[in-house]
Amino acid sequence: MAKIQTPQPVRGTQDIFGEDQERFSHVVETFERVRRLYGFKGVEMPVFEPTAVFARSLGETTDVVSKEMYSFEDRGGDSLTLRPEFTAGICRAFLSNGWQQHVPLKLSAHGPLFRYERPQKGRYRQFHQLDAEIIGAGEAAADVELLCFADQLLKELGIDDGVTLQLNTLGDAESRDAWRDALVEHFQAHKADLSADSQDRLERNPLRILDSKERQDRPIADVAPDIDAYLSSEAKEFFAQVTEGLDACGVAWTRNSRLVRGLDYYRHTAFEFVTDRLGAQGTVLAGGRYDGLMESLGGPHTPAVGWAAGIERLGMLLDEPEKRGPEAIFIPLGDGCEAAAMKLMGELRKSGIGCEMAYKGNMKKRMQKANAAGAAHVVIIGESELANGVAAVKNLATGDQREILLGGLVEALTA
């Protein structure tokens, strides 16, 4: 009989376990705690949406839509897409559920996203992100609050050292259009010297040439016109309010006039938190204001601002997580002792005390299991202990051992 071939994981996916899972969970738990401090409500959306949700919002000519989306036709003939990002789905949910009555609405989400791109360090085809959005607030104060949220999250994760907030303004629609025209004229004059990708972007998404990583593009992009020469007085005032708000809140930032968001609906604030600890792919959190997105999905004009951050990439920046073992490992020895240990563990767990049982092996092997698990105590219940209504409790840090009445275990283990 031929040997059954064990299936391998799909390229670009991962099985998260051990220390990696501890890092992942710590990022999510910290995000959940901080978002509550800022009054953000959690939201869950489908993992797949009608393809039109992303094609309309991201634009048919973007790399995500044209090259990276996992799209398929279901049995009913509808085109569906695994979500490549959160924002478009959140906007769809906002419109289809009538959440306009709740504006300004602060929403947060986290979970898996899917993009068919070349896997590399910290980037996968199924990856995970944190996401935060403020919908229905056109004031600069919303941008400031969202950036404060991001800054506090990175600080509470302990990864803010070496991370820089880079900030730019894309201006209002009038400013952006004038700047775009100037960029097209500039790049058109140097078209023959641009990379193939940038020549393609010149036709459909010229702002993206500014952050091209191709070596031949950099000299041309570096001398391209800045947006500052095209900002309206209203756009200048909005950006000033954002920077003054960040200064008042003690959030450090640096201006990057080359930082862009290529999609037409982005306005005003654009930002990235960048680190030098992840190689060339140094962005750990990024976002901006997207005041024109709702219209692309058939909704009314609704200003909004948001950011997203890769959970895996944030986890890579964490210090080695502290190993936290159970408070107690139970070692039952003899008839009836295992059932008694199970009953006691149930009582401890209900009191919030983590515990496990060492089922197999001799006493030496069970003690080794307790030490390997990082347990604080070993609780030994033999036939004589059970008959006397006690357990032998050993403190693994000090080596001290004493007998404790079974009814006093909770108090003894939390003392």
mmCIF file of C-alpha atoms in Angstrom:
data_model
loop_
_atom_site.group_PDB
_atom_site.id
_atom_site.type_symbol
_atom_site.label_atom_id
_atom_site.label_comp_id
_atom_site.label_asym_id
_atom_site.label_seq_id
_atom_site.Cartn_x
_atom_site.Cartn_y
_atom_site.Cartn_z
ATOM 1 C CA MET A 1 0.000 0.000 0.000
ATOM 2 C CA ALA A 2 1.382 3.372 -1.019
ATOM 3 C CA LYS A 3 2.296 5.705 1.809
ATOM 4 C CA ILE A 4 -0.181 8.536 2.277
ATOM 5 C CA GLN A 5 1.434 11.878 1.512
ATOM 6 C CA THR A 6 0.965 14.309 4.391
ATOM 7 C CA PRO A 7 -0.527 17.618 3.116
ATOM 8 C CA GLN A 8 1.705 20.651 3.501
ATOM 9 C CA PRO A 9 0.511 24.179 4.383
ATOM 10 C CA VAL A 10 -0.370 26.531 1.560
ATOM 11 C CA ARG A 11 2.574 28.775 0.665
ATOM 12 C CA GLY A 12 2.361 32.068 2.507
ATOM 13 C CA THR A 13 0.289 30.712 5.402
ATOM 14 C CA GLN A 14 1.474 29.871 8.896
ATOM 15 C CA ASP A 15 0.615 27.746 11.913
ATOM 16 C CA ILE A 16 1.068 29.982 14.938
ATOM 17 C CA PHE A 17 2.210 28.135 18.064
ATOM 18 C CA GLY A 18 4.413 28.454 21.113
ATOM 19 C CA GLU A 19 6.288 31.738 21.535
ATOM 20 C CA ASP A 20 4.866 33.129 18.281
ATOM 21 C CA GLN A 21 1.345 32.534 19.553
ATOM 22 C CA GLU A 22 2.204 34.196 22.870
ATOM 23 C CA ARG A 23 3.427 37.273 20.997
ATOM 24 C CA PHE A 24 0.336 37.268 18.775
ATOM 25 C CA SER A 25 -2.033 37.038 21.752
ATOM 26 C CA HIS A 26 -0.193 39.773 23.647
ATOM 27 C CA VAL A 27 -0.565 42.176 20.722
ATOM 28 C CA VAL A 28 -4.301 41.482 20.418
ATOM 29 C CA GLU A 29 -4.941 41.661 24.181
ATOM 30 C CA THR A 30 -3.095 44.991 24.440
ATOM 31 C CA PHE A 31 -5.024 46.374 21.451
ATOM 32 C CA GLU A 32 -8.339 45.328 23.002
ATOM 33 C CA ARG A 33 -7.451 46.988 26.297
ATOM 34 C CA VAL A 34 -6.250 50.263 24.755
ATOM 35 C CA ARG A 35 -9.140 50.588 22.275
ATOM 36 C CA ARG A 36 -11.574 50.464 25.214
ATOM 37 C CA LEU A 37 -9.692 53.352 26.859
ATOM 38 C CA TYR A 38 -10.438 55.414 23.746
ATOM 39 C CA GLY A 39 -14.070 54.318 23.443
ATOM 40 C CA PHE A 40 -13.673 52.294 20.241
ATOM 41 C CA LYS A 41 -16.385 49.665 19.743
ATOM 42 C CA GLY A 42 -15.384 46.256 18.423
ATOM 43 C CA VAL A 43 -16.871 45.077 15.131
ATOM 44 C CA GLU A 44 -16.787 41.732 13.321
ATOM 45 C CA MET A 45 -17.354 41.477 9.563
ATOM 46 C CA PRO A 46 -17.408 38.586 7.082
ATOM 47 C CA VAL A 47 -14.062 37.278 5.872
ATOM 48 C CA PHE A 48 -15.379 37.505 2.297
ATOM 49 C CA GLU A 49 -17.366 40.248 0.596
ATOM 50 C CA PRO A 50 -18.787 40.910 -2.874
ATOM 51 C CA THR A 51 -15.796 41.650 -5.104
ATOM 52 C CA ALA A 52 -17.307 45.054 -5.901
ATOM 53 C CA VAL A 53 -16.689 46.195 -2.307
ATOM 54 C CA PHE A 54 -12.924 46.129 -2.906
ATOM 55 C CA ALA A 55 -12.867 46.807 -6.658
ATOM 56 C CA ARG A 56 -14.846 50.026 -6.207
ATOM 57 C CA SER A 57 -13.130 51.209 -3.045
ATOM 58 C CA LEU A 58 -9.541 50.299 -3.864
ATOM 59 C CA GLY A 59 -9.863 50.982 -7.596
ATOM 60 C CA GLU A 60 -9.695 48.528 -10.481
ATOM 61 C CA THR A 61 -6.182 49.687 -11.418
ATOM 62 C CA THR A 62 -4.496 49.249 -8.027
ATOM 63 C CA ASP A 63 -2.025 46.407 -7.507
ATOM 64 C CA VAL A 64 -4.213 44.932 -4.768
ATOM 65 C CA VAL A 65 -7.220 44.582 -7.060
ATOM 66 C CA SER A 66 -5.400 43.689 -10.274
ATOM 67 C CA LYS A 67 -2.768 41.315 -8.855
ATOM 68 C CA GLU A 68 -3.282 40.364 -5.220
ATOM 69 C CA MET A 69 -6.941 39.617 -4.430
ATOM 70 C CA TYR A 70 -8.239 36.107 -3.834
ATOM 71 C CA SER A 71 -11.467 36.281 -5.849
ATOM 72 C CA PHE A 72 -13.730 33.411 -6.819
ATOM 73 C CA GLU A 73 -17.187 32.708 -8.200
ATOM 74 C CA ASP A 74 -19.535 30.925 -5.794
ATOM 75 C CA ARG A 75 -22.133 28.332 -6.788
ATOM 76 C CA GLY A 76 -24.690 31.043 -7.378
ATOM 77 C CA GLY A 77 -22.438 32.783 -9.895
ATOM 78 C CA ASP A 78 -21.603 35.747 -7.635
ATOM 79 C CA SER A 79 -18.040 37.076 -7.559
ATOM 80 C CA LEU A 80 -16.698 37.050 -3.984
ATOM 81 C CA THR A 81 -13.326 38.103 -2.581
ATOM 82 C CA LEU A 82 -11.458 37.217 0.595
ATOM 83 C CA ARG A 83 -10.896 40.544 2.289
ATOM 84 C CA PRO A 84 -7.479 42.083 1.506
ATOM 85 C CA GLU A 85 -8.020 44.904 4.048
ATOM 86 C CA PHE A 86 -10.546 46.040 6.650
ATOM 87 C CA THR A 87 -11.565 49.562 5.722
ATOM 88 C CA ALA A 88 -13.737 48.828 2.686
ATOM 89 C CA GLY A 89 -15.658 46.101 4.523
ATOM 90 C CA ILE A 90 -16.221 48.371 7.517
ATOM 91 C CA CYS A 91 -17.562 51.087 5.202
ATOM 92 C CA ARG A 92 -19.852 48.549 3.509
ATOM 93 C CA ALA A 93 -21.135 47.475 6.938
ATOM 94 C CA PHE A 94 -21.618 51.116 7.935
ATOM 95 C CA LEU A 95 -23.777 51.780 4.866
ATOM 96 C CA SER A 96 -25.719 48.514 4.670
ATOM 97 C CA ASN A 97 -26.588 48.476 8.382
ATOM 98 C CA GLY A 98 -27.631 52.113 8.629
ATOM 99 C CA TRP A 99 -25.001 53.018 11.203
ATOM 100 C CA GLN A 100 -25.118 56.670 10.079
ATOM 101 C CA GLN A 101 -27.315 57.345 13.102
ATOM 102 C CA HIS A 102 -24.350 56.629 15.392
ATOM 103 C CA VAL A 103 -21.790 59.078 13.936
ATOM 104 C CA PRO A 104 -19.191 59.916 14.888
ATOM 105 C CA LEU A 105 -18.582 56.181 15.179
ATOM 106 C CA LYS A 106 -15.310 54.765 16.490
ATOM 107 C CA LEU A 107 -14.784 51.157 15.384
ATOM 108 C CA SER A 108 -12.002 48.609 15.848
ATOM 109 C CA ALA A 109 -11.409 45.160 14.396
ATOM 110 C CA HIS A 110 -8.730 42.491 14.126
ATOM 111 C CA GLY A 111 -8.429 39.259 12.205
ATOM 112 C CA PRO A 112 -7.102 37.561 9.056
ATOM 113 C CA LEU A 113 -6.662 39.216 5.661
ATOM 114 C CA PHE A 114 -5.628 37.685 2.346
ATOM 115 C CA ARG A 115 -3.338 38.916 -0.438
ATOM 116 C CA TYR A 116 -1.559 36.948 -3.131
ATOM 117 C CA GLU A 117 1.889 38.511 -2.862
ATOM 118 C CA ARG A 118 5.424 37.238 -2.478
ATOM 119 C CA PRO A 119 5.863 35.999 1.107
ATOM 120 C CA GLN A 120 8.724 37.658 2.973
ATOM 121 C CA LYS A 121 9.778 38.416 6.523
ATOM 122 C CA GLY A 122 6.678 39.312 8.508
ATOM 123 C CA ARG A 123 4.441 39.229 5.405
ATOM 124 C CA TYR A 124 2.154 36.331 4.519
ATOM 125 C CA ARG A 125 -0.625 35.569 2.054
ATOM 126 C CA GLN A 126 -2.910 35.034 5.019
ATOM 127 C CA PHE A 127 -1.866 37.643 7.537
ATOM 128 C CA HIS A 128 -3.517 39.403 10.463
ATOM 129 C CA GLN A 129 -4.128 43.052 11.218
ATOM 130 C CA LEU A 130 -5.424 45.401 13.869
ATOM 131 C CA ASP A 131 -7.690 48.125 12.517
ATOM 132 C CA ALA A 132 -9.142 51.350 13.958
ATOM 133 C CA GLU A 133 -11.496 53.795 12.210
ATOM 134 C CA ILE A 134 -13.348 56.992 13.131
ATOM 135 C CA ILE A 135 -16.294 57.451 10.746
ATOM 136 C CA GLY A 136 -18.356 60.608 10.376
ATOM 137 C CA ALA A 137 -15.864 63.048 11.920
ATOM 138 C CA GLY A 138 -14.332 65.613 9.586
ATOM 139 C CA GLU A 139 -12.468 67.495 12.297
ATOM 140 C CA ALA A 140 -8.690 67.367 12.761
ATOM 141 C CA ALA A 141 -9.327 66.295 16.364
ATOM 142 C CA ALA A 142 -10.351 62.852 15.062
ATOM 143 C CA ASP A 143 -6.990 62.450 13.328
ATOM 144 C CA VAL A 144 -5.224 63.463 16.533
ATOM 145 C CA GLU A 145 -7.204 61.021 18.677
ATOM 146 C CA LEU A 146 -6.537 58.159 16.270
ATOM 147 C CA LEU A 147 -2.813 58.907 16.240
ATOM 148 C CA CYS A 148 -2.749 59.133 20.043
ATOM 149 C CA PHE A 149 -4.418 55.706 20.162
ATOM 150 C CA ALA A 150 -1.721 54.275 17.869
ATOM 151 C CA ASP A 151 1.089 55.931 19.812
ATOM 152 C CA GLN A 152 -0.195 54.619 23.144
ATOM 153 C CA LEU A 153 -0.636 51.114 21.717
ATOM 154 C CA LEU A 154 3.006 50.993 20.596
ATOM 155 C CA LYS A 155 4.164 52.354 23.963
ATOM 156 C CA GLU A 156 2.130 49.818 25.943
ATOM 157 C CA LEU A 157 3.485 47.027 23.765
ATOM 158 C CA GLY A 158 6.950 48.323 24.645
ATOM 159 C CA ILE A 159 8.017 48.615 21.002
ATOM 160 C CA ASP A 160 8.032 52.391 20.561
ATOM 161 C CA ASP A 161 11.814 52.642 20.907
ATOM 162 C CA GLY A 162 13.212 53.236 17.428
ATOM 163 C CA VAL A 163 9.740 53.762 15.925
ATOM 164 C CA THR A 164 9.123 57.114 14.234
ATOM 165 C CA LEU A 165 5.763 58.651 13.301
ATOM 166 C CA GLN A 166 6.127 60.052 9.791
ATOM 167 C CA LEU A 167 3.395 62.516 8.914
ATOM 168 C CA ASN A 168 2.228 64.254 5.767
ATOM 169 C CA THR A 169 -0.763 66.081 4.333
ATOM 170 C CA LEU A 170 -2.345 65.244 0.989
ATOM 171 C CA GLY A 171 -4.447 68.385 1.165
ATOM 172 C CA ASP A 172 -8.087 68.754 0.201
ATOM 173 C CA ALA A 173 -9.436 67.698 -3.206
ATOM 174 C CA GLU A 174 -8.393 70.966 -4.835
ATOM 175 C CA SER A 175 -4.840 70.762 -3.443
ATOM 176 C CA ARG A 176 -4.418 67.114 -4.310
ATOM 177 C CA ASP A 177 -5.625 67.540 -7.897
ATOM 178 C CA ALA A 178 -3.219 70.443 -8.505
ATOM 179 C CA TRP A 179 -0.324 68.471 -7.004
ATOM 180 C CA ARG A 180 -1.208 65.387 -9.033
ATOM 181 C CA ASP A 181 -1.140 67.409 -12.263
ATOM 182 C CA ALA A 182 2.299 68.783 -11.362
ATOM 183 C CA LEU A 183 3.600 65.283 -10.586
ATOM 184 C CA VAL A 184 2.302 63.890 -13.868
ATOM 185 C CA GLU A 185 4.047 66.703 -15.762
ATOM 186 C CA HIS A 186 7.296 66.058 -13.852
ATOM 187 C CA PHE A 187 7.305 62.297 -14.288
ATOM 188 C CA GLN A 188 6.175 62.519 -17.901
ATOM 189 C CA ALA A 189 9.295 64.544 -18.665
ATOM 190 C CA HIS A 190 11.425 61.688 -17.268
ATOM 191 C CA LYS A 191 9.251 58.774 -18.371
ATOM 192 C CA ALA A 192 11.971 57.008 -20.371
ATOM 193 C CA ASP A 193 14.176 56.810 -17.270
ATOM 194 C CA LEU A 194 11.494 55.373 -14.963
ATOM 195 C CA SER A 195 11.156 51.680 -14.125
ATOM 196 C CA ALA A 196 8.495 49.651 -15.904
ATOM 197 C CA ASP A 197 6.316 49.652 -12.772
ATOM 198 C CA SER A 198 6.538 53.431 -12.434
ATOM 199 C CA GLN A 199 5.765 53.946 -16.111
ATOM 200 C CA ASP A 200 2.633 51.891 -15.559
ATOM 201 C CA ARG A 201 1.784 53.878 -12.400
ATOM 202 C CA LEU A 202 2.218 57.131 -14.294
ATOM 203 C CA GLU A 203 -0.860 56.248 -16.299
ATOM 204 C CA ARG A 204 -3.061 55.057 -13.437
ATOM 205 C CA ASN A 205 -1.648 56.018 -10.019
ATOM 206 C CA PRO A 206 1.182 58.600 -10.309
ATOM 207 C CA LEU A 207 1.419 59.407 -6.595
ATOM 208 C CA ARG A 208 2.734 55.899 -5.929
ATOM 209 C CA ILE A 209 5.911 56.698 -7.883
ATOM 210 C CA LEU A 210 6.961 58.895 -4.954
ATOM 211 C CA ASP A 211 7.500 55.873 -2.695
ATOM 212 C CA SER A 212 8.973 53.580 -5.367
ATOM 213 C CA LYS A 213 11.745 51.315 -4.081
ATOM 214 C CA GLU A 214 13.315 50.945 -7.538
ATOM 215 C CA ARG A 215 16.820 52.446 -7.566
ATOM 216 C CA GLN A 216 16.405 54.081 -10.976
ATOM 217 C CA ASP A 217 13.242 55.885 -9.818
ATOM 218 C CA ARG A 218 14.675 57.506 -6.704
ATOM 219 C CA PRO A 219 16.622 60.408 -8.301
ATOM 220 C CA ILE A 220 13.516 61.385 -10.279
ATOM 221 C CA ALA A 221 11.107 60.980 -7.364
ATOM 222 C CA ASP A 222 13.379 62.822 -4.945
ATOM 223 C CA VAL A 223 13.216 66.035 -6.996
ATOM 224 C CA ALA A 224 9.491 65.826 -7.732
ATOM 225 C CA PRO A 225 7.346 68.786 -6.614
ATOM 226 C CA ASP A 226 6.267 68.867 -2.938
ATOM 227 C CA ILE A 227 2.602 69.205 -2.108
ATOM 228 C CA ASP A 228 3.262 72.268 0.064
ATOM 229 C CA ALA A 229 3.356 74.521 -2.994
ATOM 230 C CA TYR A 230 -0.188 73.449 -3.899
ATOM 231 C CA LEU A 231 -1.921 73.446 -0.500
ATOM 232 C CA SER A 232 -4.982 75.619 -0.122
ATOM 233 C CA SER A 233 -5.254 77.817 2.967
ATOM 234 C CA GLU A 234 -7.938 75.448 4.335
ATOM 235 C CA ALA A 235 -5.652 72.434 3.882
ATOM 236 C CA LYS A 236 -2.748 74.239 5.582
ATOM 237 C CA GLU A 237 -4.978 75.086 8.542
ATOM 238 C CA PHE A 238 -6.208 71.492 8.868
ATOM 239 C CA PHE A 239 -2.651 70.123 8.925
ATOM 240 C CA ALA A 240 -1.620 72.770 11.453
ATOM 241 C CA GLN A 241 -4.469 71.657 13.739
ATOM 242 C CA VAL A 242 -3.283 68.046 13.497
ATOM 243 C CA THR A 243 0.341 68.847 14.294
ATOM 244 C CA GLU A 244 -0.588 71.227 17.125
ATOM 245 C CA GLY A 245 -2.850 68.543 18.604
ATOM 246 C CA LEU A 246 -0.072 65.948 18.484
ATOM 247 C CA ASP A 247 2.358 68.372 20.106
ATOM 248 C CA ALA A 248 -0.154 69.103 22.870
ATOM 249 C CA CYS A 249 -0.551 65.358 23.515
ATOM 250 C CA GLY A 250 3.189 64.720 23.556
ATOM 251 C CA VAL A 251 3.172 62.540 20.427
ATOM 252 C CA ALA A 252 6.489 62.925 18.593
ATOM 253 C CA TRP A 253 6.329 63.144 14.786
ATOM 254 C CA THR A 254 8.461 64.033 11.808
ATOM 255 C CA ARG A 255 7.381 65.479 8.472
ATOM 256 C CA ASN A 256 7.745 63.281 5.394
ATOM 257 C CA SER A 257 6.506 65.246 2.403
ATOM 258 C CA ARG A 258 6.978 62.177 0.181
ATOM 259 C CA LEU A 259 4.597 59.993 2.163
ATOM 260 C CA VAL A 260 1.495 59.302 0.059
ATOM 261 C CA ARG A 261 -1.681 57.298 -0.233
ATOM 262 C CA GLY A 262 -2.270 56.595 -3.900
ATOM 263 C CA LEU A 263 -6.040 56.181 -3.930
ATOM 264 C CA ASP A 264 -8.110 59.163 -5.012
ATOM 265 C CA TYR A 265 -10.354 59.235 -1.958
ATOM 266 C CA TYR A 266 -7.498 59.944 0.496
ATOM 267 C CA ARG A 267 -7.399 63.503 1.840
ATOM 268 C CA HIS A 268 -5.398 65.532 4.327
ATOM 269 C CA THR A 269 -3.552 63.410 6.916
ATOM 270 C CA ALA A 270 -1.379 60.473 5.859
ATOM 271 C CA PHE A 271 0.950 58.745 8.306
ATOM 272 C CA GLU A 272 3.195 55.774 8.977
ATOM 273 C CA PHE A 273 4.899 54.515 12.123
ATOM 274 C CA VAL A 274 8.249 53.259 10.810
ATOM 275 C CA THR A 275 10.994 51.191 12.471
ATOM 276 C CA ASP A 276 14.557 50.360 11.452
ATOM 277 C CA ARG A 277 14.318 46.935 13.114
ATOM 278 C CA LEU A 278 12.520 45.050 10.313
ATOM 279 C CA GLY A 279 14.803 45.662 7.355
ATOM 280 C CA ALA A 280 13.504 47.397 4.250
ATOM 281 C CA GLN A 281 9.876 46.641 5.108
ATOM 282 C CA GLY A 282 9.874 49.000 8.088
ATOM 283 C CA THR A 283 6.246 50.155 8.382
ATOM 284 C CA VAL A 284 4.467 48.732 11.437
ATOM 285 C CA LEU A 285 1.309 50.881 11.449
ATOM 286 C CA ALA A 286 -0.108 53.190 8.781
ATOM 287 C CA GLY A 287 -3.225 55.052 7.792
ATOM 288 C CA GLY A 288 -4.814 58.292 6.761
ATOM 289 C CA ARG A 289 -7.986 60.265 6.141
ATOM 290 C CA TYR A 290 -10.310 58.931 3.428
ATOM 291 C CA ASP A 291 -13.094 61.448 3.055
ATOM 292 C CA GLY A 292 -14.230 60.167 -0.364
ATOM 293 C CA LEU A 293 -14.513 56.409 0.190
ATOM 294 C CA MET A 294 -18.196 56.191 1.151
ATOM 295 C CA GLU A 295 -19.238 57.796 -2.136
ATOM 296 C CA SER A 296 -17.371 55.094 -4.092
ATOM 297 C CA LEU A 297 -19.638 52.536 -2.404
ATOM 298 C CA GLY A 298 -22.823 54.459 -3.194
ATOM 299 C CA GLY A 299 -23.178 56.218 0.157
ATOM 300 C CA PRO A 300 -23.404 59.899 1.077
ATOM 301 C CA HIS A 301 -20.305 61.996 1.721
ATOM 302 C CA THR A 302 -18.965 60.755 5.058
ATOM 303 C CA PRO A 303 -15.547 61.888 6.334
ATOM 304 C CA ALA A 304 -13.434 59.211 8.001
ATOM 305 C CA VAL A 305 -9.912 58.433 9.150
ATOM 306 C CA GLY A 306 -8.291 55.128 10.089
ATOM 307 C CA TRP A 307 -5.185 53.002 10.474
ATOM 308 C CA ALA A 308 -4.117 49.372 10.332
ATOM 309 C CA ALA A 309 -1.171 47.439 11.768
ATOM 310 C CA GLY A 310 0.154 43.948 11.093
ATOM 311 C CA ILE A 311 -0.121 41.720 14.155
ATOM 312 C CA GLU A 312 2.765 39.481 13.061
ATOM 313 C CA ARG A 313 5.036 42.455 12.456
ATOM 314 C CA LEU A 314 4.204 44.015 15.822
ATOM 315 C CA GLY A 315 4.836 40.649 17.466
ATOM 316 C CA MET A 316 8.293 40.448 15.888
ATOM 317 C CA LEU A 317 9.246 43.680 17.673
ATOM 318 C CA LEU A 318 8.235 42.472 21.134
ATOM 319 C CA ASP A 319 10.748 41.429 23.720
ATOM 320 C CA GLU A 320 10.812 37.711 24.454
ATOM 321 C CA PRO A 321 7.505 37.043 26.216
ATOM 322 C CA GLU A 322 7.582 36.122 29.871
ATOM 323 C CA LYS A 323 6.992 32.411 30.321
ATOM 324 C CA ARG A 324 3.904 32.007 32.478
ATOM 325 C CA GLY A 325 3.271 28.521 33.767
ATOM 326 C CA PRO A 326 0.259 27.245 35.715
ATOM 327 C CA GLU A 327 -0.005 28.055 39.399
ATOM 328 C CA ALA A 328 -0.127 24.365 40.233
ATOM 329 C CA ILE A 329 0.525 20.935 38.724
ATOM 330 C CA PHE A 330 -1.476 18.152 40.387
ATOM 331 C CA ILE A 331 0.119 14.735 40.860
ATOM 332 C CA PRO A 332 -2.435 12.079 41.909
ATOM 333 C CA LEU A 333 -0.995 8.840 43.336
ATOM 334 C CA GLY A 334 -3.317 5.913 43.988
ATOM 335 C CA ASP A 335 -6.913 4.743 43.656
ATOM 336 C CA GLY A 336 -9.524 7.502 43.693
ATOM 337 C CA CYS A 337 -6.866 10.239 43.776
ATOM 338 C CA GLU A 338 -7.220 11.258 40.136
ATOM 339 C CA ALA A 339 -10.959 11.921 40.502
ATOM 340 C CA ALA A 340 -10.314 13.919 43.682
ATOM 341 C CA ALA A 341 -7.620 15.931 41.899
ATOM 342 C CA MET A 342 -10.024 16.657 39.005
ATOM 343 C CA LYS A 343 -12.617 17.960 41.464
ATOM 344 C CA LEU A 344 -10.090 20.184 43.219
ATOM 345 C CA MET A 345 -8.732 21.567 39.935
ATOM 346 C CA GLY A 346 -12.272 22.504 38.912
ATOM 347 C CA GLU A 347 -12.674 24.492 42.130
ATOM 348 C CA LEU A 348 -9.331 26.234 41.657
ATOM 349 C CA ARG A 349 -10.084 27.171 38.043
ATOM 350 C CA LYS A 350 -13.416 28.660 39.059
ATOM 351 C CA SER A 351 -11.430 30.822 41.469
ATOM 352 C CA GLY A 352 -9.157 31.990 38.665
ATOM 353 C CA ILE A 353 -6.181 29.757 39.504
ATOM 354 C CA GLY A 354 -4.568 28.002 36.542
ATOM 355 C CA CYS A 355 -3.678 24.362 37.068
ATOM 356 C CA GLU A 356 -2.941 21.169 35.167
ATOM 357 C CA MET A 357 -2.489 17.487 35.936
ATOM 358 C CA ALA A 358 0.571 15.303 35.418
ATOM 359 C CA TYR A 359 -1.191 12.082 34.438
ATOM 360 C CA LYS A 360 1.583 9.676 33.543
ATOM 361 C CA GLY A 361 4.990 8.466 34.619
ATOM 362 C CA ASN A 362 6.768 7.897 37.892
ATOM 363 C CA MET A 363 7.152 10.628 40.487
ATOM 364 C CA LYS A 364 10.457 11.834 39.013
ATOM 365 C CA LYS A 365 9.028 12.259 35.514
ATOM 366 C CA ARG A 366 5.961 14.026 36.829
ATOM 367 C CA MET A 367 8.079 16.473 38.806
ATOM 368 C CA GLN A 368 10.125 17.104 35.648
ATOM 369 C CA LYS A 369 6.891 17.908 33.811
ATOM 370 C CA ALA A 370 5.934 20.389 36.542
ATOM 371 C CA ASN A 371 9.322 22.128 36.347
ATOM 372 C CA ALA A 372 9.256 22.208 32.526
ATOM 373 C CA ALA A 373 5.783 23.768 32.582
ATOM 374 C CA GLY A 374 7.026 26.590 34.815
ATOM 375 C CA ALA A 375 4.537 25.767 37.569
ATOM 376 C CA ALA A 376 4.748 27.612 40.868
ATOM 377 C CA HIS A 377 3.551 24.669 42.976
ATOM 378 C CA VAL A 378 3.086 20.919 42.871
ATOM 379 C CA VAL A 379 0.025 19.505 44.631
ATOM 380 C CA ILE A 380 0.457 15.834 45.527
ATOM 381 C CA ILE A 381 -2.578 13.775 46.483
ATOM 382 C CA GLY A 382 -1.950 10.181 47.512
ATOM 383 C CA GLU A 383 -4.239 7.703 49.221
ATOM 384 C CA SER A 384 -3.062 8.696 52.711
ATOM 385 C CA GLU A 385 -3.461 12.425 51.955
ATOM 386 C CA LEU A 386 -6.938 11.807 50.601
ATOM 387 C CA ALA A 387 -7.893 9.819 53.685
ATOM 388 C CA ASN A 388 -6.722 12.693 55.903
ATOM 389 C CA GLY A 389 -8.393 15.412 53.786
ATOM 390 C CA VAL A 390 -5.105 17.092 52.949
ATOM 391 C CA ALA A 391 -2.733 17.627 50.007
ATOM 392 C CA ALA A 392 1.058 17.926 50.023
ATOM 393 C CA VAL A 393 1.861 21.305 48.426
ATOM 394 C CA LYS A 394 5.457 21.936 47.312
ATOM 395 C CA ASN A 395 6.708 25.396 46.360
ATOM 396 C CA LEU A 396 8.995 24.763 43.371
ATOM 397 C CA ALA A 397 10.860 28.043 43.833
ATOM 398 C CA THR A 398 11.856 27.465 47.460
ATOM 399 C CA GLY A 399 11.532 23.680 47.754
ATOM 400 C CA ASP A 400 9.351 24.027 50.882
ATOM 401 C CA GLN A 401 6.606 21.414 51.263
ATOM 402 C CA ARG A 402 3.646 21.439 53.642
ATOM 403 C CA GLU A 403 0.310 19.761 54.133
ATOM 404 C CA ILE A 404 -2.764 21.866 53.373
ATOM 405 C CA LEU A 405 -6.376 21.026 54.104
ATOM 406 C CA LEU A 406 -8.210 20.365 50.832
ATOM 407 C CA GLY A 407 -10.692 23.119 51.665
ATOM 408 C CA GLY A 408 -7.869 25.622 52.059
ATOM 409 C CA LEU A 409 -6.077 25.073 48.763
ATOM 410 C CA VAL A 410 -7.461 28.226 47.098
ATOM 411 C CA GLU A 411 -6.266 30.424 49.953
ATOM 412 C CA ALA A 412 -2.879 28.643 50.159
ATOM 413 C CA LEU A 413 -2.143 29.003 46.440
ATOM 414 C CA THR A 414 -3.085 32.673 46.322
ATOM 415 C CA ALA A 415 -1.321 33.723 49.523
#
